[in-house]
mmCIF file of C-alpha atoms in Angstrom:
data_model
loop_
_atom_site.group_PDB
_atom_site.id
_atom_site.type_symbol
_atom_site.label_atom_id
_atom_site.label_comp_id
_atom_site.label_asym_id
_atom_site.label_seq_id
_atom_site.Cartn_x
_atom_site.Cartn_y
_atom_site.Cartn_z
ATOM 1 C CA MET A 1 -22.920 21.105 -22.348
ATOM 2 C CA ALA A 2 -20.450 19.141 -20.224
ATOM 3 C CA ASP A 3 -20.660 15.352 -20.106
ATOM 4 C CA ARG A 4 -19.763 13.281 -17.061
ATOM 5 C CA THR A 5 -17.089 10.597 -17.127
ATOM 6 C CA GLU A 6 -17.150 7.792 -14.561
ATOM 7 C CA SER A 7 -14.844 4.915 -13.688
ATOM 8 C CA SER A 8 -14.126 2.729 -10.665
ATOM 9 C CA ILE A 9 -11.355 0.717 -9.044
ATOM 10 C CA VAL A 10 -11.029 -1.671 -6.091
ATOM 11 C CA ILE A 11 -8.395 -0.718 -3.504
ATOM 12 C CA SER A 12 -7.052 -3.101 -0.863
ATOM 13 C CA ALA A 13 -7.759 -0.899 2.151
ATOM 14 C CA ALA A 14 -10.612 0.234 4.375
ATOM 15 C CA PRO A 15 -12.641 3.288 3.279
ATOM 16 C CA SER A 16 -11.161 5.375 6.113
ATOM 17 C CA ARG A 17 -7.618 4.779 4.790
ATOM 18 C CA VAL A 18 -8.656 5.600 1.205
ATOM 19 C CA MET A 19 -10.471 8.747 2.318
ATOM 20 C CA ALA A 20 -7.467 9.864 4.379
ATOM 21 C CA VAL A 21 -5.376 9.878 1.193
ATOM 22 C CA ILE A 22 -8.119 11.644 -0.801
ATOM 23 C CA ALA A 23 -8.491 14.316 1.914
ATOM 24 C CA ASP A 24 -4.735 15.002 2.093
ATOM 25 C CA LEU A 25 -4.799 17.460 -0.815
ATOM 26 C CA ALA A 26 -1.319 18.841 -0.102
ATOM 27 C CA GLN A 27 0.153 15.457 -1.051
ATOM 28 C CA TYR A 28 -1.559 15.256 -4.476
ATOM 29 C CA PRO A 29 1.544 16.435 -6.386
ATOM 30 C CA GLU A 30 3.316 13.285 -5.112
ATOM 31 C CA TRP A 31 0.831 10.862 -6.681
ATOM 32 C CA SER A 32 -1.615 12.662 -8.977
ATOM 33 C CA ASP A 33 -0.160 13.172 -12.460
ATOM 34 C CA GLY A 34 -0.364 16.742 -13.681
ATOM 35 C CA VAL A 35 -0.972 18.355 -10.280
ATOM 36 C CA THR A 36 2.062 20.550 -9.599
ATOM 37 C CA SER A 37 0.896 22.263 -6.388
ATOM 38 C CA VAL A 38 -2.054 22.455 -4.010
ATOM 39 C CA ALA A 39 -2.792 25.056 -1.344
ATOM 40 C CA VAL A 40 -5.618 24.392 1.127
ATOM 41 C CA LEU A 41 -7.387 27.749 1.519
ATOM 42 C CA SER A 42 -9.873 26.819 4.246
ATOM 43 C CA GLU A 43 -10.879 23.817 6.331
ATOM 44 C CA ASN A 44 -14.100 22.440 7.770
ATOM 45 C CA GLU A 45 -14.560 21.855 11.516
ATOM 46 C CA ASP A 46 -13.351 18.272 11.044
ATOM 47 C CA GLY A 47 -10.050 19.465 9.560
ATOM 48 C CA ARG A 48 -10.834 18.399 6.006
ATOM 49 C CA PRO A 49 -10.372 20.948 3.223
ATOM 50 C CA ALA A 50 -13.326 23.209 2.441
ATOM 51 C CA SER A 51 -11.556 24.970 -0.426
ATOM 52 C CA ALA A 52 -8.230 24.633 -2.204
ATOM 53 C CA ARG A 53 -6.228 26.119 -5.061
ATOM 54 C CA PHE A 54 -4.610 23.767 -7.582
ATOM 55 C CA VAL A 55 -1.963 24.343 -10.212
ATOM 56 C CA VAL A 56 -2.184 21.751 -12.985
ATOM 57 C CA ASP A 57 -0.011 21.060 -16.001
ATOM 58 C CA ALA A 58 -1.619 18.059 -17.695
ATOM 59 C CA GLY A 59 -0.675 18.332 -21.344
ATOM 60 C CA ALA A 60 -3.486 20.238 -23.041
ATOM 61 C CA ILE A 61 -4.829 21.519 -19.720
ATOM 62 C CA LYS A 62 -2.667 24.019 -17.858
ATOM 63 C CA ASP A 63 -4.513 26.025 -15.250
ATOM 64 C CA THR A 64 -4.702 27.455 -11.762
ATOM 65 C CA TYR A 65 -8.135 26.898 -10.267
ATOM 66 C CA GLN A 66 -10.036 26.712 -7.000
ATOM 67 C CA LEU A 67 -12.402 24.019 -5.779
ATOM 68 C CA GLU A 68 -14.922 23.857 -2.940
ATOM 69 C CA TYR A 69 -15.450 20.511 -1.187
ATOM 70 C CA SER A 70 -18.345 18.764 0.540
ATOM 71 C CA TRP A 71 -17.423 15.677 2.569
ATOM 72 C CA SER A 72 -19.682 12.748 3.521
ATOM 73 C CA GLY A 73 -17.618 11.091 6.230
ATOM 74 C CA ASP A 74 -15.588 8.218 4.776
ATOM 75 C CA SER A 75 -18.210 7.417 2.123
ATOM 76 C CA GLY A 76 -17.533 10.222 -0.307
ATOM 77 C CA VAL A 77 -16.620 13.727 -1.315
ATOM 78 C CA THR A 78 -17.856 16.092 -4.002
ATOM 79 C CA TRP A 79 -16.222 19.209 -5.363
ATOM 80 C CA THR A 80 -17.075 22.067 -7.666
ATOM 81 C CA LEU A 81 -15.014 24.652 -9.490
ATOM 82 C CA THR A 82 -15.262 28.153 -8.039
ATOM 83 C CA SER A 83 -12.659 29.839 -10.249
ATOM 84 C CA GLY A 84 -10.326 28.936 -13.056
ATOM 85 C CA GLN A 85 -8.565 30.425 -16.037
ATOM 86 C CA MET A 86 -8.890 27.741 -18.708
ATOM 87 C CA LEU A 87 -11.476 25.589 -16.931
ATOM 88 C CA LYS A 88 -15.174 26.544 -16.960
ATOM 89 C CA ALA A 89 -16.274 23.449 -15.022
ATOM 90 C CA LEU A 90 -14.479 20.848 -12.943
ATOM 91 C CA ASP A 91 -17.086 19.096 -10.859
ATOM 92 C CA GLY A 92 -16.509 15.664 -9.471
ATOM 93 C CA ALA A 93 -16.994 13.087 -6.786
ATOM 94 C CA TYR A 94 -15.332 10.124 -5.169
ATOM 95 C CA THR A 95 -17.828 7.610 -3.765
ATOM 96 C CA LEU A 96 -16.414 4.868 -1.536
ATOM 97 C CA THR A 97 -18.104 1.543 -0.821
ATOM 98 C CA ASP A 98 -16.803 -0.838 1.852
ATOM 99 C CA ASN A 99 -16.738 -4.306 0.292
ATOM 100 C CA ARG A 100 -16.545 -5.896 3.777
ATOM 101 C CA ASP A 101 -13.494 -7.948 2.746
ATOM 102 C CA GLY A 102 -10.729 -5.432 3.437
ATOM 103 C CA THR A 103 -11.234 -3.682 0.110
ATOM 104 C CA THR A 104 -12.998 -0.519 -0.989
ATOM 105 C CA THR A 105 -14.604 0.208 -4.340
ATOM 106 C CA VAL A 106 -13.925 3.795 -5.379
ATOM 107 C CA VAL A 107 -16.115 5.394 -8.045
ATOM 108 C CA TYR A 108 -14.763 8.614 -9.558
ATOM 109 C CA GLN A 109 -17.114 10.901 -11.487
ATOM 110 C CA LEU A 110 -15.806 13.967 -13.297
ATOM 111 C CA THR A 111 -17.275 16.712 -15.451
ATOM 112 C CA VAL A 112 -14.814 19.016 -17.202
ATOM 113 C CA ASP A 113 -15.511 21.967 -19.455
ATOM 114 C CA VAL A 114 -12.857 24.259 -20.887
ATOM 115 C CA SER A 115 -13.043 27.805 -22.187
ATOM 116 C CA ILE A 116 -11.358 26.917 -25.478
ATOM 117 C CA PRO A 117 -13.254 25.111 -28.236
ATOM 118 C CA MET A 118 -12.634 21.367 -28.051
ATOM 119 C CA ILE A 119 -14.254 18.535 -29.983
ATOM 120 C CA GLY A 120 -16.494 16.518 -27.666
ATOM 121 C CA LEU A 121 -14.816 13.217 -28.484
ATOM 122 C CA ILE A 122 -11.377 14.609 -27.624
ATOM 123 C CA LYS A 123 -12.679 16.165 -24.396
ATOM 124 C CA ARG A 124 -14.309 12.902 -23.275
ATOM 125 C CA LYS A 125 -11.122 10.988 -24.054
ATOM 126 C CA ALA A 126 -9.138 13.507 -21.977
ATOM 127 C CA GLU A 127 -11.636 13.156 -19.096
ATOM 128 C CA LYS A 128 -11.320 9.355 -19.252
ATOM 129 C CA VAL A 129 -7.518 9.586 -19.118
ATOM 130 C CA ILE A 130 -7.722 11.994 -16.143
ATOM 131 C CA VAL A 131 -10.149 9.739 -14.250
ATOM 132 C CA ASP A 132 -8.301 6.485 -14.927
ATOM 133 C CA THR A 133 -4.910 8.006 -14.130
ATOM 134 C CA ALA A 134 -6.227 9.474 -10.872
ATOM 135 C CA LEU A 135 -7.730 6.139 -9.797
ATOM 136 C CA ARG A 136 -4.502 4.259 -10.550
ATOM 137 C CA GLY A 137 -2.479 6.878 -8.668
ATOM 138 C CA LEU A 138 -4.852 6.711 -5.692
ATOM 139 C CA LYS A 139 -4.644 2.902 -5.609
ATOM 140 C CA GLU A 140 -0.825 2.963 -5.740
ATOM 141 C CA ARG A 141 -0.654 5.634 -3.033
ATOM 142 C CA VAL A 142 -3.045 3.831 -0.649
ATOM 143 C CA GLU A 143 -1.654 0.344 -1.217
ATOM 144 C CA GLY A 144 2.006 1.436 -1.442
#
């Protein structure tokens, strides 16, 4: 059974600016640690990715996998794993809240499950590192 990890960060930008960075999957290798390449496989009518293939080399997790996306305007996005080699689950969400002061609170939820046996405590720690690193990278990318 996969557990969900959640964390949040406040970014000094409007939700539309934060979501523009999140939706630009091709740029993830520039700011998201461990992501070595991303190929958008299909797009929605609004031009945002509907599916994408990722290549990741993040220490213990090395994989090529595909995700499908569901966008909720500038308020959020969810994704689910459709195929992977090492990963059995990689489901997540970014939820954006406009703080009405020029900042946006971003909540990142992630559920990861791998095909190799892994102690739950180690897996949760790895999820936490992935989530926190992604949020810091997103903040630096948007604010930088």
